PDB file of C-alpha atoms in Angstrom:
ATOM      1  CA  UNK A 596      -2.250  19.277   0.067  1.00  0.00           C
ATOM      2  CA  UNK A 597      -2.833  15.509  -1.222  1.00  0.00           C
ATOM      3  CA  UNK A 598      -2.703  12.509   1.718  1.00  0.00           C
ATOM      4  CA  UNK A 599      -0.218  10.081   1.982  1.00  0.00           C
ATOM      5  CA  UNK A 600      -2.302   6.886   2.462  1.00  0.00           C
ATOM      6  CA  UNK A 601      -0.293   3.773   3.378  1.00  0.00           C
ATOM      7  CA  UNK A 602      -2.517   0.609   3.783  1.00  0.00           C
ATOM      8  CA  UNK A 603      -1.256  -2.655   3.951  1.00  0.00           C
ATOM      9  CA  UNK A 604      -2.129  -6.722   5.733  1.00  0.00           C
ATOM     10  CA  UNK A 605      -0.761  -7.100   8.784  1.00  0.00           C
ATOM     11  CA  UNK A 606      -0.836 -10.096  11.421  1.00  0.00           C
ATOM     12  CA  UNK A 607      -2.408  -9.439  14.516  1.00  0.00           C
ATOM     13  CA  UNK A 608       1.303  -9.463  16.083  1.00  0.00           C
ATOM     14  CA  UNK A 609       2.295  -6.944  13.574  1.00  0.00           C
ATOM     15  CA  UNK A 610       3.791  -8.770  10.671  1.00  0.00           C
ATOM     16  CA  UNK A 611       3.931  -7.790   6.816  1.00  0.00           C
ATOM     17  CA  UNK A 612       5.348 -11.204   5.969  1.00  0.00           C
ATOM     18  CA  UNK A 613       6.403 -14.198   7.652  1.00  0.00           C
ATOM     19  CA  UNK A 614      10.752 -15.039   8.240  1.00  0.00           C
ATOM     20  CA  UNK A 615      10.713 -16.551   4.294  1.00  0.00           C
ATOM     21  CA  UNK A 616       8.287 -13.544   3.130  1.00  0.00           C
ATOM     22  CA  UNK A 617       5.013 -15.831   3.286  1.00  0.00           C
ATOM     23  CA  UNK A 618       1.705 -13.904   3.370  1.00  0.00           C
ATOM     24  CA  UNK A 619      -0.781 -17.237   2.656  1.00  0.00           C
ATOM     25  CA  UNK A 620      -2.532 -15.714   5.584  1.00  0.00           C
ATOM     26  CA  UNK A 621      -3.698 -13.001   3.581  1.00  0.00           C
ATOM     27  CA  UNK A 622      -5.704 -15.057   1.282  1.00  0.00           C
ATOM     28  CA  UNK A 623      -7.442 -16.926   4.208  1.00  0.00           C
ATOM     29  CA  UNK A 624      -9.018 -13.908   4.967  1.00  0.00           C
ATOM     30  CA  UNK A 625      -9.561 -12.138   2.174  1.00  0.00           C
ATOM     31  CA  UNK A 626     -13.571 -11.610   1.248  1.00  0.00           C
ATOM     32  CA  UNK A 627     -15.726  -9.619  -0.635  1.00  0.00           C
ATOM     33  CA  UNK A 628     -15.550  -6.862   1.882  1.00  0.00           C
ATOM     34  CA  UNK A 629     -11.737  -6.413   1.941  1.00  0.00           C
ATOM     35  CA  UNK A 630     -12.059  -6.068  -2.082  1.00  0.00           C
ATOM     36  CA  UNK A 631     -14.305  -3.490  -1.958  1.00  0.00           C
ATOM     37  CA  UNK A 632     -12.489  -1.492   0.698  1.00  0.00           C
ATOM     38  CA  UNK A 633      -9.616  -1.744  -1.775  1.00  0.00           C
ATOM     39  CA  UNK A 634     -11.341  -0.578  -4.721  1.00  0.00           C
ATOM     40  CA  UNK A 635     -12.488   2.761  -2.763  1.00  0.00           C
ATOM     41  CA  UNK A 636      -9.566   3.087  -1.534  1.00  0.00           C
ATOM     42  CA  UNK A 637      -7.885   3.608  -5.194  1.00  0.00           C
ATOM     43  CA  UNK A 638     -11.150   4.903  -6.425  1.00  0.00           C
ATOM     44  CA  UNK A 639     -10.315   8.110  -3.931  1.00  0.00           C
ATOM     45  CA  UNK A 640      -6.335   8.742  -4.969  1.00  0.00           C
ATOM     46  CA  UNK A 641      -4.834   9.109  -8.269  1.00  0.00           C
ATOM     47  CA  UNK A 642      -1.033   8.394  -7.355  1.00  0.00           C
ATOM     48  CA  UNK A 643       0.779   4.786  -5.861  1.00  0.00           C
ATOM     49  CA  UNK A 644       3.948   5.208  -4.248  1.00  0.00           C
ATOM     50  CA  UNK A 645       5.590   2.362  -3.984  1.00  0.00           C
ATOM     51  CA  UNK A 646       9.331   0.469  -3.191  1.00  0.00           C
ATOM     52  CA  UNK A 647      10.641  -1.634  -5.217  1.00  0.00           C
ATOM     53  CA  UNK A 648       9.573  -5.143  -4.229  1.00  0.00           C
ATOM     54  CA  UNK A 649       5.830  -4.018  -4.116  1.00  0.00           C
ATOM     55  CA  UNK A 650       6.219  -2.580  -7.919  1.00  0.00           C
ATOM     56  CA  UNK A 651       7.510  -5.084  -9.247  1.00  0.00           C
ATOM     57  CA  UNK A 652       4.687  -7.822  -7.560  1.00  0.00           C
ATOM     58  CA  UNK A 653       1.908  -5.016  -8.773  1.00  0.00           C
ATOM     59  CA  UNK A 654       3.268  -4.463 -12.121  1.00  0.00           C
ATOM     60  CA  UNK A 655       4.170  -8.341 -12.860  1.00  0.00           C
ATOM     61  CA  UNK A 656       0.437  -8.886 -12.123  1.00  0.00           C
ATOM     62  CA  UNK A 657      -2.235  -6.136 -12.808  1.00  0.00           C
ATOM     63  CA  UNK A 658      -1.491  -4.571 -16.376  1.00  0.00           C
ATOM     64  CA  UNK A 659      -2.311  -8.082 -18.026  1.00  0.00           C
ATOM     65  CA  UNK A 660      -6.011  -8.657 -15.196  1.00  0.00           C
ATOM     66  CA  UNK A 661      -8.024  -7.030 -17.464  1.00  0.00           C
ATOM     67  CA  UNK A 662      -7.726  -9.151 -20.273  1.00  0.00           C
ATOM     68  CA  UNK A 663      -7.597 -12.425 -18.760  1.00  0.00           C
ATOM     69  CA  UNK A 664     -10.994 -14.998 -18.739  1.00  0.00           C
ATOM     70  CA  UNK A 665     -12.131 -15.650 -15.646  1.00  0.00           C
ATOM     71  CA  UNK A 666     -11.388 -12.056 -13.550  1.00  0.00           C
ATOM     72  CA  UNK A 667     -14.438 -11.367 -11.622  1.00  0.00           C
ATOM     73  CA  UNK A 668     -15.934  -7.991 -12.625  1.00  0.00           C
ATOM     74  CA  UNK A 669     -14.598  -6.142  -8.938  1.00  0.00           C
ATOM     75  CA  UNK A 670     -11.294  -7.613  -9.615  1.00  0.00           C
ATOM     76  CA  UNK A 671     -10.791  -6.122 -13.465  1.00  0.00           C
ATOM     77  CA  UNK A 672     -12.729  -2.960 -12.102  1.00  0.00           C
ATOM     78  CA  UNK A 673      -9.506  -2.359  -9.351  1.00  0.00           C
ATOM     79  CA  UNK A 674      -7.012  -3.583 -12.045  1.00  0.00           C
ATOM     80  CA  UNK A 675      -8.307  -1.169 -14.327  1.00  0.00           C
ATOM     81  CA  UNK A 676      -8.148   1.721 -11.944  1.00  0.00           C
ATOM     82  CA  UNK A 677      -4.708   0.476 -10.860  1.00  0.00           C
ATOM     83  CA  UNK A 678      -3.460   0.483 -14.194  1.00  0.00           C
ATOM     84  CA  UNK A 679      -5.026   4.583 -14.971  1.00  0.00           C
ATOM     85  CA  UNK A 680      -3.151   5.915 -11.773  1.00  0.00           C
ATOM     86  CA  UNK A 681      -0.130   7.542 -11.695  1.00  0.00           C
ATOM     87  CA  UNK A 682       2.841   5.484  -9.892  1.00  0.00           C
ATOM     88  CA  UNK A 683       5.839   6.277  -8.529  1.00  0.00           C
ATOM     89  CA  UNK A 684       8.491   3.859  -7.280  1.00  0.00           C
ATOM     90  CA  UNK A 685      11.233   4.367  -5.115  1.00  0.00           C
ATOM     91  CA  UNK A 686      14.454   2.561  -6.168  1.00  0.00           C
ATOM     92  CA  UNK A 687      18.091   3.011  -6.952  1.00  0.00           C
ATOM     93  CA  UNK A 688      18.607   0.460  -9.644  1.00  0.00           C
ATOM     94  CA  UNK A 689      15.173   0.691 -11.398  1.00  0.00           C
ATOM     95  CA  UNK A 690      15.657   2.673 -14.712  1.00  0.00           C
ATOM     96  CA  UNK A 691      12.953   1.373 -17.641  1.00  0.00           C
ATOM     97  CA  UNK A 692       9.713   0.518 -15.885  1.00  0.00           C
ATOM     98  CA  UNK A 693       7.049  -1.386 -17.465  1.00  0.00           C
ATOM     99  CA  UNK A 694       4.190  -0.293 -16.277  1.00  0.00           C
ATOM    100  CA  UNK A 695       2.214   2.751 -17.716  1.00  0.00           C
ATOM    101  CA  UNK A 696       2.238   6.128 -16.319  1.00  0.00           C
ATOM    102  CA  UNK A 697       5.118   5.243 -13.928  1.00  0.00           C
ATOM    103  CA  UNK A 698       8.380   7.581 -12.404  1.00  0.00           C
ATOM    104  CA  UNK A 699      11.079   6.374 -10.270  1.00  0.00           C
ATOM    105  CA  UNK A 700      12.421   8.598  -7.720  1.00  0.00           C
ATOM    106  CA  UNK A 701      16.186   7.109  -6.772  1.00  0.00           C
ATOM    107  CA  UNK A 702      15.844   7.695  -2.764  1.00  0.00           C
ATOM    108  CA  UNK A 703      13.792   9.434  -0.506  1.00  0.00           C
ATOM    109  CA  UNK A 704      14.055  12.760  -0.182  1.00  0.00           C
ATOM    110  CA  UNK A 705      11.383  14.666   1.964  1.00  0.00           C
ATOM    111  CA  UNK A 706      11.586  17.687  -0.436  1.00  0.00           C
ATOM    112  CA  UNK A 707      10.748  15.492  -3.457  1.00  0.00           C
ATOM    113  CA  UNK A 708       7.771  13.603  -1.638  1.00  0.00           C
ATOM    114  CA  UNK A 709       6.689  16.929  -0.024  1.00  0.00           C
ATOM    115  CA  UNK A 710       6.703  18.270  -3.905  1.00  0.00           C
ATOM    116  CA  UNK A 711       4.374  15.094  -4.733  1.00  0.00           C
ATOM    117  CA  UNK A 712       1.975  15.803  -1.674  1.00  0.00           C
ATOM    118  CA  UNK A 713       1.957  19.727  -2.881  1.00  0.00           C
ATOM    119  CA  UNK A 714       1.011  18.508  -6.753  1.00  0.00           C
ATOM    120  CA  UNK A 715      -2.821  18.590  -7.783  1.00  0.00           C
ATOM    121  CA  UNK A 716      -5.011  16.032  -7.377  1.00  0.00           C
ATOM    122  CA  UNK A 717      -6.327  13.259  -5.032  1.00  0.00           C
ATOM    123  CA  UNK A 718      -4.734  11.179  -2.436  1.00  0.00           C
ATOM    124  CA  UNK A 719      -1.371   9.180  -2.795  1.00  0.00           C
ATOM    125  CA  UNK A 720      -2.123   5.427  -2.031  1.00  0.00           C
ATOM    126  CA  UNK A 721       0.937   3.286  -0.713  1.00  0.00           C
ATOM    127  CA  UNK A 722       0.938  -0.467  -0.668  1.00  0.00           C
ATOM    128  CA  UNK A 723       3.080  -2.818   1.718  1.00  0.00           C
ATOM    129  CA  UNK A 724       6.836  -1.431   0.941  1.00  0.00           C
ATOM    130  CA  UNK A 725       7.856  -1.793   4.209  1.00  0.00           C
ATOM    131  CA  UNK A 726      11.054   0.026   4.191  1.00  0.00           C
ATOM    132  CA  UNK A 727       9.136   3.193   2.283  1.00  0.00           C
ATOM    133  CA  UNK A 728       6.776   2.763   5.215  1.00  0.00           C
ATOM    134  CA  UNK A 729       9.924   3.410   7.422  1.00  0.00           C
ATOM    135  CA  UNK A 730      11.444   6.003   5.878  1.00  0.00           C
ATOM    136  CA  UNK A 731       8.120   7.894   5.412  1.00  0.00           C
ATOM    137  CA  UNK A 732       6.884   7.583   8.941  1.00  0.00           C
ATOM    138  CA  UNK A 733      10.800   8.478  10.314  1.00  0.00           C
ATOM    139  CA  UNK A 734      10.050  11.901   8.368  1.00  0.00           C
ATOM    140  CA  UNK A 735       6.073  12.295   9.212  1.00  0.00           C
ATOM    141  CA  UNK A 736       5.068  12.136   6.017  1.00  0.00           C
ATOM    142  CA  UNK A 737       1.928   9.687   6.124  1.00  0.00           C
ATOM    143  CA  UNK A 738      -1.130  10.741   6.603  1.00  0.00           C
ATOM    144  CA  UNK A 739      -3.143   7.681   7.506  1.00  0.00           C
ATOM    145  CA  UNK A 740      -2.239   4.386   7.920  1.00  0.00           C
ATOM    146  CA  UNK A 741      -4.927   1.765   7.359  1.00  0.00           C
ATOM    147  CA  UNK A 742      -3.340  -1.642   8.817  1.00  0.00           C
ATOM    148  CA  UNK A 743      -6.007  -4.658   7.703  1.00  0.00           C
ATOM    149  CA  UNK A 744      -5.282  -7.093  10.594  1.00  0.00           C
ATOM    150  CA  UNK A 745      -5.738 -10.348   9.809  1.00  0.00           C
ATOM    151  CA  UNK A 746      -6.184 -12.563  13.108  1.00  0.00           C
ATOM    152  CA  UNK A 747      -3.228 -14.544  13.117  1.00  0.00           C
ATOM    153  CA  UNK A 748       0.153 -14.151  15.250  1.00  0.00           C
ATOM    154  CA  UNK A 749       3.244 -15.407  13.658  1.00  0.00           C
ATOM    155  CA  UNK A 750       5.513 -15.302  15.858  1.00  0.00           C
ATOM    156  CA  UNK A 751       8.577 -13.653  13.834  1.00  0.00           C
ATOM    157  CA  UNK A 752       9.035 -12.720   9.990  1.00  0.00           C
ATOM    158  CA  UNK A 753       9.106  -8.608   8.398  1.00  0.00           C
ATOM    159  CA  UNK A 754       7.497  -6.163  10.803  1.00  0.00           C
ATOM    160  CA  UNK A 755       5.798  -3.092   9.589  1.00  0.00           C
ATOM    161  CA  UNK A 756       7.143  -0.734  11.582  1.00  0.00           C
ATOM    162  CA  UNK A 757      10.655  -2.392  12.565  1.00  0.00           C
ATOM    163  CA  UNK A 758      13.815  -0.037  12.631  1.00  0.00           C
ATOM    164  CA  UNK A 759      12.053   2.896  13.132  1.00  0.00           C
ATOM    165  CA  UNK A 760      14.819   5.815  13.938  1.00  0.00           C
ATOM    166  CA  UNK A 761      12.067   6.784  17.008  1.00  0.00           C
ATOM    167  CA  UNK A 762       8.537   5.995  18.257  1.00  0.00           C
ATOM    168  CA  UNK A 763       5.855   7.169  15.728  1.00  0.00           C
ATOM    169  CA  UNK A 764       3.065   8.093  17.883  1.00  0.00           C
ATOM    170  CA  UNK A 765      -0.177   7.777  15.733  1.00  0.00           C
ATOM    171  CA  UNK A 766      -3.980   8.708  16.070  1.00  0.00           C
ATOM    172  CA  UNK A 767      -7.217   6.157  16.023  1.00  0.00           C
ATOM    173  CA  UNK A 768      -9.661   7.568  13.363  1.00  0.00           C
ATOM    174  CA  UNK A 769     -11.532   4.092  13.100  1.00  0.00           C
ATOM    175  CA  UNK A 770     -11.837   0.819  13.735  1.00  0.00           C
ATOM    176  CA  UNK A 771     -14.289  -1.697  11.652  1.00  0.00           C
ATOM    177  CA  UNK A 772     -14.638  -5.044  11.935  1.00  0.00           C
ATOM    178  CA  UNK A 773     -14.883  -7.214   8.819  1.00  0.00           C
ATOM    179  CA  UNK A 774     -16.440 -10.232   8.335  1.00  0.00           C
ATOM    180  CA  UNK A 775     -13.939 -12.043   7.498  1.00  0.00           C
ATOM    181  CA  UNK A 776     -12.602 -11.551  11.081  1.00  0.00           C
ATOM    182  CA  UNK A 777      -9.737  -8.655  10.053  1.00  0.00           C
ATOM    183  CA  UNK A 778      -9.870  -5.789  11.777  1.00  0.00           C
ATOM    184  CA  UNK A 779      -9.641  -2.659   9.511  1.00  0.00           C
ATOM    185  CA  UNK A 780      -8.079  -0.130  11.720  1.00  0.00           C
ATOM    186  CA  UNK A 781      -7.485   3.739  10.283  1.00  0.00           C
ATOM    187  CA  UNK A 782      -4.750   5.746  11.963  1.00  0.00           C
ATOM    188  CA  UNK A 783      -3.366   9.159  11.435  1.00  0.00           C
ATOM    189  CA  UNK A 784       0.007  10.050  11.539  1.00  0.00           C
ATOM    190  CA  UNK A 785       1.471  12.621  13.779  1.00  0.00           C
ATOM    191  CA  UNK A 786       4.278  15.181  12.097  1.00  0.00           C
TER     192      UNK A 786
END
């Protein structure tokens, strides 16, 4: 059965975003490193799941990377995987998606994301979508988590795992520091 693999930036006080959805701390941090740990991350599934929000930042922004001037080669190399792989966005009012290769599912239904877990193929990659993130860990249906914590506490804004329906109690697999100063921690989930 495929992995759900959810990775996302996080603040070192557990934050996707800040309180008016700012994530400039993200690009403080980000390095050569953190884009290579991306592009093996997609390199190793064939699916993204995603919600709505994240599809429409990903698919507003990555179909047209390959063609523009000035795209490092590692940053057309992850578009251009991005763009092959399958997606799949969750969302009740999407119904003509843009991007290539993509299905919507309406909701979440464990039966229907069990079904995509059962197809063929290589791990299902998840990006941000915090309310997918929810959902999915309320029904133990991630596999890993890989949180990329970015040192810097916020103090409030959108947190990854708020309004959980219970504690998710997770599993270390690893922990690697960057140089950048994020801490790439790997958890997996417990069903």
């Amino acid at each position: 059965m495929r992995k759900i693999v959810a990775t996302t930036w996080v603040t070192l006080d557990g934050y996707l975003a800040g309180p008016k959805d700012e994530m400039d701390f993200v690009g403080r941090y980000y390095d050569q490193s953190m884009g290579e740990y991306e592009t093996e991350l997609v390199r190793g599934g064939d699916t993204l799941l995603l919600g709505r929000v994240t599809y429409d930042s990903f698919a507003g922004a990555w179909p047209f990377v390959p063609d523009r001037e000035g795209v490092s080669d590692g940053e057309r190399t992850y578009a251009l995987l991005l763009n092959a792989m399958r997606k799949v966005v969750v969302s009740s009012t999407l119904t003509d998606p843009s991007w290539e290769h993509t299905d919507v599912l309406t909701d979440v239904r464990r039966e229907e994301i069990e079904a995509l877990k059962a197809e063929p193929g290589t791990d299902i990659i998840m990006y941000g979508s915090q309310s997918l993130v929810r959902q999915l860990t309320d029904l133990g249906l991630i596999d890993e988590y890989h949180l990329l914590v970015h040192p810097v506490a916020l103090g409030e804004g959108r947190s990854l795992f708020g309004g959980l329906a219970a504690s998710a109690d997770l599993v270390l697999d690893s922990a690697t520091p960057l140089p950048s100063g994020v801490l790439k921690l790997v958890y997996r989930g417990q069903p």
